[in-house]
Short mmCIF file of C-alpha atoms in Angstrom, two decimals:
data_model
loop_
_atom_site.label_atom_id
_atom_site.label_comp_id
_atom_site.label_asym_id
_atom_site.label_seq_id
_atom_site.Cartn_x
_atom_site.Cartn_y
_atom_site.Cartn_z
CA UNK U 1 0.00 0.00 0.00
CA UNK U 2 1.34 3.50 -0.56
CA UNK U 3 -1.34 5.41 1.42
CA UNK U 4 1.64 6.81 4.19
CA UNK U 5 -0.72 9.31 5.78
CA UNK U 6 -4.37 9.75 6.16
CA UNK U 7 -5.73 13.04 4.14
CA UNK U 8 -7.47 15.68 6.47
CA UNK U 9 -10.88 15.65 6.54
CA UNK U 10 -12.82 15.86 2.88
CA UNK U 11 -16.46 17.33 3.15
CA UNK U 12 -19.32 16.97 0.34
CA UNK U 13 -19.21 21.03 0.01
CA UNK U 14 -15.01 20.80 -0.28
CA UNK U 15 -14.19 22.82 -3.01
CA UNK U 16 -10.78 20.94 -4.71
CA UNK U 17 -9.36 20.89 -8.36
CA UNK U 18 -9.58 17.47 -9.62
CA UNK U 19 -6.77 15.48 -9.26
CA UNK U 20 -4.53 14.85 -12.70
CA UNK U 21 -0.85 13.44 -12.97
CA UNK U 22 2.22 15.20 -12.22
CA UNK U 23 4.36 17.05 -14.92
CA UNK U 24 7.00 15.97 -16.76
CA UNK U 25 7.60 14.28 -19.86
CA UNK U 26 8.66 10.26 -19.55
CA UNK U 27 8.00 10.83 -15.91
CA UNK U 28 3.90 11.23 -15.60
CA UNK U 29 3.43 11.29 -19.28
CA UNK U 30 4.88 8.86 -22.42
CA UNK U 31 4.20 7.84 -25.76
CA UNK U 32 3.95 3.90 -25.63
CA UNK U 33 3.33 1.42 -22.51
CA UNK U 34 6.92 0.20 -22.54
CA UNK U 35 8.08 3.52 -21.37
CA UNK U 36 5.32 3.26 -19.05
CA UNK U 37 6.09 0.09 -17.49
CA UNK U 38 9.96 0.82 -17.42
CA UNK U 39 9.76 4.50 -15.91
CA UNK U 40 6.62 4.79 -13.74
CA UNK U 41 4.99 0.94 -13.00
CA UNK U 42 8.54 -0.12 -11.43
CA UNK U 43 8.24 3.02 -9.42
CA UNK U 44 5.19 0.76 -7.38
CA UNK U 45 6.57 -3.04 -7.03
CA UNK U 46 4.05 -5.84 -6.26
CA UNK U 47 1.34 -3.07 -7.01
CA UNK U 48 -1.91 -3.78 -8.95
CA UNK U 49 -2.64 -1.24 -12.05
CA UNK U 50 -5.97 0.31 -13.29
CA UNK U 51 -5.54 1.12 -17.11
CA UNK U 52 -8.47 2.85 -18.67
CA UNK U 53 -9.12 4.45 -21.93
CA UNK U 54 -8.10 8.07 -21.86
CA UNK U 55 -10.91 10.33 -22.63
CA UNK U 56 -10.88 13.03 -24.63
CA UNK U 57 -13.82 16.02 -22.62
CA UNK U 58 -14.47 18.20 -20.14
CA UNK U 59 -13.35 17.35 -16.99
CA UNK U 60 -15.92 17.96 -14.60
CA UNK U 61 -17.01 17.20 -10.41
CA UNK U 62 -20.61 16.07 -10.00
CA UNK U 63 -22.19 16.71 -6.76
CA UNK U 64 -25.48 15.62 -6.24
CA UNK U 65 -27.84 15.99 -3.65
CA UNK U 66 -31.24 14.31 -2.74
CA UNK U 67 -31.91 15.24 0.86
CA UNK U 68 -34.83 17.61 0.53
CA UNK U 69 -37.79 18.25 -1.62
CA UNK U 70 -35.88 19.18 -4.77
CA UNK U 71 -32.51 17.39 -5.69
CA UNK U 72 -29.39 19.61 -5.51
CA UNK U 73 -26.80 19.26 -8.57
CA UNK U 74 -23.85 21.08 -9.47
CA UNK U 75 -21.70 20.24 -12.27
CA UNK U 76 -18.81 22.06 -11.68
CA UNK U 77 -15.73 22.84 -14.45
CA UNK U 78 -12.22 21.81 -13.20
CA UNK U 79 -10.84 25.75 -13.51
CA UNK U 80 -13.00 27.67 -11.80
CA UNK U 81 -15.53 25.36 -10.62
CA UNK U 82 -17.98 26.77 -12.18
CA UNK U 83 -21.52 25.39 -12.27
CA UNK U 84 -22.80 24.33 -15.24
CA UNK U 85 -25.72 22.19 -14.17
CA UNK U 86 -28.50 24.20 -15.91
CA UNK U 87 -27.16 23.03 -19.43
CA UNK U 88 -27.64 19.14 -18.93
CA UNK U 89 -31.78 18.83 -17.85
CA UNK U 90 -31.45 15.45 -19.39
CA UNK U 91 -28.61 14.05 -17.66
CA UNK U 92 -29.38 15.54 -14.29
CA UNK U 93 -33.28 13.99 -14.59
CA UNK U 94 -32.01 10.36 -15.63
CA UNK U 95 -29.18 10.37 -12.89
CA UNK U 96 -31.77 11.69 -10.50
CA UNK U 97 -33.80 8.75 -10.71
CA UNK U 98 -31.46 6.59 -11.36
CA UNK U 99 -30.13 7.17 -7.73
CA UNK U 100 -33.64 7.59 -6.08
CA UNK U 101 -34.50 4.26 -6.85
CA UNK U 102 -31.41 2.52 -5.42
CA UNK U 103 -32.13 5.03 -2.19
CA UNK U 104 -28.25 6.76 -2.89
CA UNK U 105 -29.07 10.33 -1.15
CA UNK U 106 -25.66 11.66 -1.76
CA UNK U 107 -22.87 11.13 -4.48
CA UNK U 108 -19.97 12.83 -5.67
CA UNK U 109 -18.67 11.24 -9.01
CA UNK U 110 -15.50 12.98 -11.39
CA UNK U 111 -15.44 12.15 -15.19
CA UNK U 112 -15.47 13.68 -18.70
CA UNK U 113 -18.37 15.35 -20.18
CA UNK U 114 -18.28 14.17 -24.33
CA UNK U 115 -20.86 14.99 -26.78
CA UNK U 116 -21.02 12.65 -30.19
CA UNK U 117 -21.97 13.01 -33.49
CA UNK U 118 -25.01 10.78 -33.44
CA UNK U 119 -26.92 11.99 -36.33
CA UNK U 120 -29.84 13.75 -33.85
CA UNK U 121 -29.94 10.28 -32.29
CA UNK U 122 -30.22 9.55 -28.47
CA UNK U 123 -29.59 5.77 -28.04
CA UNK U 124 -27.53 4.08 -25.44
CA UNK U 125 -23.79 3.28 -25.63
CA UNK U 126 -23.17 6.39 -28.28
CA UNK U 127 -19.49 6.49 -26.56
CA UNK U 128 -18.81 3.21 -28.34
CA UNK U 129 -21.54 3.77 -30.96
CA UNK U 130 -20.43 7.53 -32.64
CA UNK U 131 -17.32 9.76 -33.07
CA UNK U 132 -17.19 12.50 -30.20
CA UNK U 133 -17.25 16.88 -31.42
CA UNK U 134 -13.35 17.70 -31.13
CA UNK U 135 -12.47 18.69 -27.82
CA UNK U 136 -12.52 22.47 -29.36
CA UNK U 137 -16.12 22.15 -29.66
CA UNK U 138 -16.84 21.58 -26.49
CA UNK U 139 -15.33 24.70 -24.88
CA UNK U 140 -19.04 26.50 -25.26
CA UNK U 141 -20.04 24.06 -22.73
CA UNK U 142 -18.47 25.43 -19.94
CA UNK U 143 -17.75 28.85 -21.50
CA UNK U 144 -21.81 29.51 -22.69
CA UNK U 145 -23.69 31.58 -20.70
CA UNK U 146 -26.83 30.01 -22.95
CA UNK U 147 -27.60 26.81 -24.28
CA UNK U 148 -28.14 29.13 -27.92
CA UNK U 149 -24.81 30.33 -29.00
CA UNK U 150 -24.57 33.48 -31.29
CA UNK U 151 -22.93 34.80 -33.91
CA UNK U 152 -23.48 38.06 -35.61
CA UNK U 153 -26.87 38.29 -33.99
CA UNK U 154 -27.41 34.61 -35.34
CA UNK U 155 -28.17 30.82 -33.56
CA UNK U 156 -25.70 29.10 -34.68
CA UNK U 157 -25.73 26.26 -32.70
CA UNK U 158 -27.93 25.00 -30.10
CA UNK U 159 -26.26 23.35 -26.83
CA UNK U 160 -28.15 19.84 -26.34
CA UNK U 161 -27.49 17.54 -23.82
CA UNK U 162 -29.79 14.81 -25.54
CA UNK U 163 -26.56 13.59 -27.03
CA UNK U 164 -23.70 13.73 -24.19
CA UNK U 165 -22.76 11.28 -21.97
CA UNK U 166 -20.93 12.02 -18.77
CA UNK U 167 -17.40 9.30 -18.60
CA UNK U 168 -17.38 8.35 -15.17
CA UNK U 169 -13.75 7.18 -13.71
CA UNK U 170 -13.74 8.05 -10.09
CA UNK U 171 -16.22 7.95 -7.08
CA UNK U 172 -15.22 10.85 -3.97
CA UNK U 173 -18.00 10.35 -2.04
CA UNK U 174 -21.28 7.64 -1.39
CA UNK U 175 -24.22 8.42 0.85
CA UNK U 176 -22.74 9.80 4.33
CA UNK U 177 -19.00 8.72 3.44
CA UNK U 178 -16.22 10.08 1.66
CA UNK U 179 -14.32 8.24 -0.20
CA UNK U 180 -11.30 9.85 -1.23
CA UNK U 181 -8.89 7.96 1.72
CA UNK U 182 -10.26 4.55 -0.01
CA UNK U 183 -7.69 2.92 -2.21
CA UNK U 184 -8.87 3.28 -5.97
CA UNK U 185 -9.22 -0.20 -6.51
CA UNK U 186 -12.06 -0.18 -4.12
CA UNK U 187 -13.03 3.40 -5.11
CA UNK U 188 -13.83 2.06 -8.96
CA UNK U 189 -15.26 -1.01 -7.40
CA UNK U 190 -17.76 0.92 -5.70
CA UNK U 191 -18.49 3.67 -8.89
CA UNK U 192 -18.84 0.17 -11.09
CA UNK U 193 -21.31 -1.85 -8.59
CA UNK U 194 -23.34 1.66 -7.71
CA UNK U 195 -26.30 2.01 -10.29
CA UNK U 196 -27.35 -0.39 -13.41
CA UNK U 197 -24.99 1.51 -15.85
CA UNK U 198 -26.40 -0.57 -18.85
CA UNK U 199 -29.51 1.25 -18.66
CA UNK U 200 -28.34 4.39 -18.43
CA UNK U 201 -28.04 6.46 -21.61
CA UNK U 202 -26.02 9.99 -20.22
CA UNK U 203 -23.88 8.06 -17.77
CA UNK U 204 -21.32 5.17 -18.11
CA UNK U 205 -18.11 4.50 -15.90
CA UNK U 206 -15.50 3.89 -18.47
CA UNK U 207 -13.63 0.39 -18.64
CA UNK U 208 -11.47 -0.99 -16.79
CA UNK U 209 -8.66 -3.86 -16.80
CA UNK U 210 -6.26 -4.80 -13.72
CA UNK U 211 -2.83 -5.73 -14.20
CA UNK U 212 0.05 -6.86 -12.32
CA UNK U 213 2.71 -8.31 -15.13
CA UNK U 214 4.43 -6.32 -17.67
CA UNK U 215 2.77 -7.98 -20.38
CA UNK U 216 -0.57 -7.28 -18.67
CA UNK U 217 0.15 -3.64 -18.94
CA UNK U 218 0.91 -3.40 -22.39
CA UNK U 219 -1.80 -5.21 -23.70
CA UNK U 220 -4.20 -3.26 -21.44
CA UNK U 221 -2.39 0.03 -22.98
CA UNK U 222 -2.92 -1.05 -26.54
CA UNK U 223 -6.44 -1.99 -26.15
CA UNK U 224 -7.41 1.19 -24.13
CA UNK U 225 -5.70 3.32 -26.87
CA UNK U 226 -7.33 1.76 -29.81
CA UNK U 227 -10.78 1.69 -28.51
CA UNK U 228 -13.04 4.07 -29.97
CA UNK U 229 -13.04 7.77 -28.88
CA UNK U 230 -9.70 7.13 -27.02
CA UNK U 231 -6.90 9.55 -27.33
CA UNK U 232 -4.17 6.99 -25.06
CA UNK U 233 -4.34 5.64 -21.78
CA UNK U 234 -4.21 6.47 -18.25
CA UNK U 235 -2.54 4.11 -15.78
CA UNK U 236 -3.73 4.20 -11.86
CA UNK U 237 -2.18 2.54 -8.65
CA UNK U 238 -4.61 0.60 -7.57
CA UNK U 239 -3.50 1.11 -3.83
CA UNK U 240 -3.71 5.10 -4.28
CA UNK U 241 -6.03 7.60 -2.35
CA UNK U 242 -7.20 10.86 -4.51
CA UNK U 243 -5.52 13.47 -3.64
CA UNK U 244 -7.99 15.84 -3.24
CA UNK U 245 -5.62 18.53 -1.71
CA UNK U 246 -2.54 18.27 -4.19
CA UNK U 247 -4.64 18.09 -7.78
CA UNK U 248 -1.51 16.44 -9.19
CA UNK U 249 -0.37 12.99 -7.97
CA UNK U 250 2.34 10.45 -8.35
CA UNK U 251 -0.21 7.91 -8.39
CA UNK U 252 -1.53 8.51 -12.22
CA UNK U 253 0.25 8.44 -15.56
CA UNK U 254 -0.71 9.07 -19.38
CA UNK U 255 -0.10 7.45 -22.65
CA UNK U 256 -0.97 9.92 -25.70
CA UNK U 257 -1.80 8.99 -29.23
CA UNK U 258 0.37 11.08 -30.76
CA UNK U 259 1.15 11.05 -34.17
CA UNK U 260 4.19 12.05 -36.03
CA UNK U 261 4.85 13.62 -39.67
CA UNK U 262 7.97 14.23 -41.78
CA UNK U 263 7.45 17.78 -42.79
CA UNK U 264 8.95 20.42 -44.99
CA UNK U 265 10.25 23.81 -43.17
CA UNK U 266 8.70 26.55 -45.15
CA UNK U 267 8.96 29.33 -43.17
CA UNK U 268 10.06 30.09 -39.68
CA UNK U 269 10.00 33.01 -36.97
CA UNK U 270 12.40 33.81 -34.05
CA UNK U 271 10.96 34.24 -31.03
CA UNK U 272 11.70 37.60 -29.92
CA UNK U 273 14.22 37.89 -27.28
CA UNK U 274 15.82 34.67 -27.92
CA UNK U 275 19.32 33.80 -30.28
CA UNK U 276 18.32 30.49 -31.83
CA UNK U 277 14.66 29.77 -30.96
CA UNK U 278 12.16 29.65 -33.81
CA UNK U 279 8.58 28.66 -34.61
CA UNK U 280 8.35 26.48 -37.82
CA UNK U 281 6.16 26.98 -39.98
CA UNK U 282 5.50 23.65 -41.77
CA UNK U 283 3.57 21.46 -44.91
CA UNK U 284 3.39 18.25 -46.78
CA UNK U 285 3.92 18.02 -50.15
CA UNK U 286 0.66 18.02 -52.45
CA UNK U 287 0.57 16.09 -55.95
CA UNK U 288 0.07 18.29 -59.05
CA UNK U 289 -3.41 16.26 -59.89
CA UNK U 290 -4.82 17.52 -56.01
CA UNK U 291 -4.05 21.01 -56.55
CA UNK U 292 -7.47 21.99 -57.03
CA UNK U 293 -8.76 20.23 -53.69
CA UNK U 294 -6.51 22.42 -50.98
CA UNK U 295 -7.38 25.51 -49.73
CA UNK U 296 -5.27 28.39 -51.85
CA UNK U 297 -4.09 30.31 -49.22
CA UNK U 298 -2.64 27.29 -47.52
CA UNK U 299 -0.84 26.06 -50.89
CA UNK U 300 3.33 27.43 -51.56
CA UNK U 301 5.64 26.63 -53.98
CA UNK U 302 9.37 25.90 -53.58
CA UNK U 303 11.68 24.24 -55.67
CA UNK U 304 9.39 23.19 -58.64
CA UNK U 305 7.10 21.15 -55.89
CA UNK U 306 4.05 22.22 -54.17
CA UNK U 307 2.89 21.97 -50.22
CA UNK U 308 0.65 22.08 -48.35
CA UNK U 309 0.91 24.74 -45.21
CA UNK U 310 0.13 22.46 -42.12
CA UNK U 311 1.01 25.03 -39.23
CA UNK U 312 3.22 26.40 -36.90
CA UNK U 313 5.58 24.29 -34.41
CA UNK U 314 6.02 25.27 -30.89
CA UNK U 315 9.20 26.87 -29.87
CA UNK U 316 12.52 25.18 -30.81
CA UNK U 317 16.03 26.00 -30.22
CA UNK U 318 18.19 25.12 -33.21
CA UNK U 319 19.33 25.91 -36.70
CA UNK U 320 17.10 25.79 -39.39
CA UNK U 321 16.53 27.11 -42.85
CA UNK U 322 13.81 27.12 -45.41
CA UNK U 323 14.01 23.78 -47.49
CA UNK U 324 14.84 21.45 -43.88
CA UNK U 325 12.93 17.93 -43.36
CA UNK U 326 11.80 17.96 -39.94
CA UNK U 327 9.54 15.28 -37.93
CA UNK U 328 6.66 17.22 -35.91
CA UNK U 329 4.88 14.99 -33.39
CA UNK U 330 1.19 16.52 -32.46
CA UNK U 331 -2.25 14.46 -31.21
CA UNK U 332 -4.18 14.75 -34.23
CA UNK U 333 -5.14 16.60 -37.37
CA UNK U 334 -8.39 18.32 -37.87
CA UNK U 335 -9.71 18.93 -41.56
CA UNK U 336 -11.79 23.04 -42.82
CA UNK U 337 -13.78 23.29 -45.61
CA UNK U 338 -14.18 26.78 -47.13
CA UNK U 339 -15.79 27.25 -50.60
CA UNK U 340 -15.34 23.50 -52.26
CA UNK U 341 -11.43 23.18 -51.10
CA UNK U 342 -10.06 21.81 -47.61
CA UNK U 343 -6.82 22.55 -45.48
CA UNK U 344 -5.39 20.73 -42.50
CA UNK U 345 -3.83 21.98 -39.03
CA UNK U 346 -2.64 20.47 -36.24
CA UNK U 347 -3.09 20.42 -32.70
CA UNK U 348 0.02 20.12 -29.61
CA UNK U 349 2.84 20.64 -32.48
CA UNK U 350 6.44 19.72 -30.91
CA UNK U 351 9.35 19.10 -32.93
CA UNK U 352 11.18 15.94 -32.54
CA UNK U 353 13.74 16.30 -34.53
CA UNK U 354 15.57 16.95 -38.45
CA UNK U 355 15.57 14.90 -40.60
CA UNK U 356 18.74 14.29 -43.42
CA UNK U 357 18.01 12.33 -46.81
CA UNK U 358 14.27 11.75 -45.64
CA UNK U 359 11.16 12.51 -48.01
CA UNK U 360 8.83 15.35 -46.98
CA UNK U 361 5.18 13.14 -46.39
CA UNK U 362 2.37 13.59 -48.79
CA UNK U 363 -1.15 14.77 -48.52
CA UNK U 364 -2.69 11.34 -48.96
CA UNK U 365 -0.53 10.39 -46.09
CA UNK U 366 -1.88 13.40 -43.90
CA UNK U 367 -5.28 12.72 -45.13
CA UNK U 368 -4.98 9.34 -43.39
CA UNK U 369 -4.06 10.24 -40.10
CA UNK U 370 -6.76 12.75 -40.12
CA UNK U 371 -9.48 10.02 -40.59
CA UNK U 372 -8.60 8.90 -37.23
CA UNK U 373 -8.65 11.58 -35.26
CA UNK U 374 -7.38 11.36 -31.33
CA UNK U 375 -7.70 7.39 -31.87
CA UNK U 376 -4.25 4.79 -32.43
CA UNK U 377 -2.11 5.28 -35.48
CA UNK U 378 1.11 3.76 -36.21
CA UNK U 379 3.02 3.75 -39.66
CA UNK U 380 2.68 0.79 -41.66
CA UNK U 381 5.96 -0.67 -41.97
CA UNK U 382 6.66 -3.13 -44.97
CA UNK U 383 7.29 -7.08 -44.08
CA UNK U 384 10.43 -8.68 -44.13
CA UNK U 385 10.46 -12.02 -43.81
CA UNK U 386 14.31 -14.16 -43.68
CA UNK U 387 14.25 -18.36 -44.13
CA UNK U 388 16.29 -19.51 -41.15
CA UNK U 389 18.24 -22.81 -40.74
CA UNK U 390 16.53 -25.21 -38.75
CA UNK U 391 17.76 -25.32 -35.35
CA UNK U 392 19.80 -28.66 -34.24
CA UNK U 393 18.78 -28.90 -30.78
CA UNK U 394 14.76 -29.01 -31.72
CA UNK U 395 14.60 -32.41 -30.85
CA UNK U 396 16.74 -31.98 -27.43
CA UNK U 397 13.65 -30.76 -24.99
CA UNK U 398 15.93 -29.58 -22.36
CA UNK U 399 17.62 -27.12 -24.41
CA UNK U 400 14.71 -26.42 -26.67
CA UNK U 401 11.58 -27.32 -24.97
#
């Protein structure tokens, strides 16, 4: 167990940011579940591991409230903890009675609020079912002062929680006890076991597998990462406590799906004050015959080819010039449409490194990892295949069993 000291006392009107994984790159944070396992997982011998799907919403504390006449709910951002209850009428009425009729007076749950792309349908399971708005597209939800959001004196889009489901990971408090000095293991248990989830349309804990081995881990990590909606995976000690106090703890880690593209420097800009930092500005090449699909403005010429303009890398220290290969690692592209043509940008943008001798990737190539959005993608990489001698102990079981 690596609960050393007993939190102080957590109330049901404890105001707290939710609690999220230290900083620090291939410390709290990695790109595969071998770096996981060798840098953080070792950290916890003979410990049992949560890995879950990591969601891509708005992180949010429910606190909900049935002693009374009228039920008491707050849905509260992670920032300011700002309530945002009267936007989900929905949601709040199905959890409401959900609750009532197991006789649950008081919960506190933390999760991800998502909405999907259902097609103006509200059927169960649309997590599994649809693709979820970019995370972007959710920021009216806890910006909005109206469910009707304006532009130019127009409705442009109408806020409606028919199709959002609330991704439940963590339970804080049950009733007339908190739970945030209960190992998670027991915590999940608890959030799992509490209502009939199945029937539930606007609520679902999100999966869960328990590992102790190193192989357990990594196939855990590879199936949370390529389910659908999934932009990685997040790793828990099962021993762990939340810590309400802190908001960032040891006791979590994340996996990211990022992506990675061999791109041409077309531009770049120093930042100001510095000697040899610079922003990149970056594209993929585009064949002669798709000319006529990209965006103009986004489309530049240099040395007899043409490319697409991707976008801009965060800072780097280095030397670069107009012309370089670089690799730029980001979570995912998004696709605009404006008057029959298309361009792409990128979102999280850090250069990995240059690149000497190496191609500049295509649009087709670009187009590809757009298609899957925050989800898994790793480059194909062509078979090889070598016919070995046969080994001359296969008969011998003790040396070749």
């Amino acid at each position: 167990m690596y609960i050393l000291e007993r939190l102080s006392k957590f109330r049901f009107t404890s105001k707290f940011t939710p609690q999220k994984p230290k900083t620090g790159r291939e410390k709290f944070e990695f790109l595969s579940g071998e770096d996981a396992w060798e840098k953080w997982c070792t950290l916890f011998p003979n410990e049992t591991f949560a890995v879950e799907p990591k969601v891509d919403g708005m992180r949010h504390i429910i606190k909900i409230d049935l002693r009374g006449d009228e039920p008491k709910v707050k849905i509260l951002t992670e920032d300011e903890q700002r309530d945002r209850a009267f936007l989900y009428p929905h949601c709040i009425k199905e959890i409401v009675k959900a609750l009532r009729r197991k006789k649950i007076d008081r919960v506190i749950l933390d999760g991800e609020m998502v909405e999907y792309q259902t097609e103006g349908k509200e059927v169960n399971n649309m997590q599994k079912l649809f693709p979820q708005l970019p995370r972007e597209d959710l920021i009216p939800w806890i910006t909005s002062k109206d469910k009707n959001i304006e532009k130019d004196g127009k409705v442009v889009r109408v806020l409606d929680d028919r199709f959002v489901v609330f991704n439940l990971y963590d339970i804080l408090w049950v009733g007339d006890e908190p739970l945030v000095d209960y190992p998670y293991s027991e915590r999940k248990e608890t959030l799992d076991s509490l209502l009939n989830w199945d029937k539930l349309i606007h609520w679902k804990p999100v999966p869960t597998k328990w590992c102790r081995t190193r192989r357990e881990v990594l196939d855990a990590v590879l199936w949370a990462r390529t389910l659908k909606n999934s932009e990685g995976a997040m790793l828990k000690v099962g021993s762990a406590p939340y810590e309400w106090k802190k908001g960032r703890t040891k006791y979590l880690c994340k996996i990211k799906n990022f992506k990675e593209l061999d791109v041409i420097v077309l531009d770049m800009h120093k930042v100001k004050g510095t000697k040899n930092t610079y922003n990149l500005i970056c594209g993929v090449e585009v064949p002669k015959d798709r000319l006529e699909e990209v965006n103009p403005k986004k489309l530049v010429e240099y040395n007899g080819k043409n490319y697409m303009v991707i976008g801009t890398t965060y800072n780097v220290k280095g030397d670069f010039k107009k012309g370089d290969v670089v690799t730029v690692r980001f979570i995912r592209l998004r696709r605009y449409s404006q008057d029959g043509t298309y361009h792409l940008t990128w979102m999280f943008p850090q250069f990995v490194s240059k690149k000497v001798g190496k191609d500049v990737d295509t649009l087709d190539f670009a187009l590809e990892i757009e298609k899957i959005g925050t989800g898994y993608f790793e480059k194909k990489r062509e078979e090889q295949s070598e016919e070995l001698p046969l080994c001359i102990y296969w008969m011998n079981p003790r040396i070749c069993p």
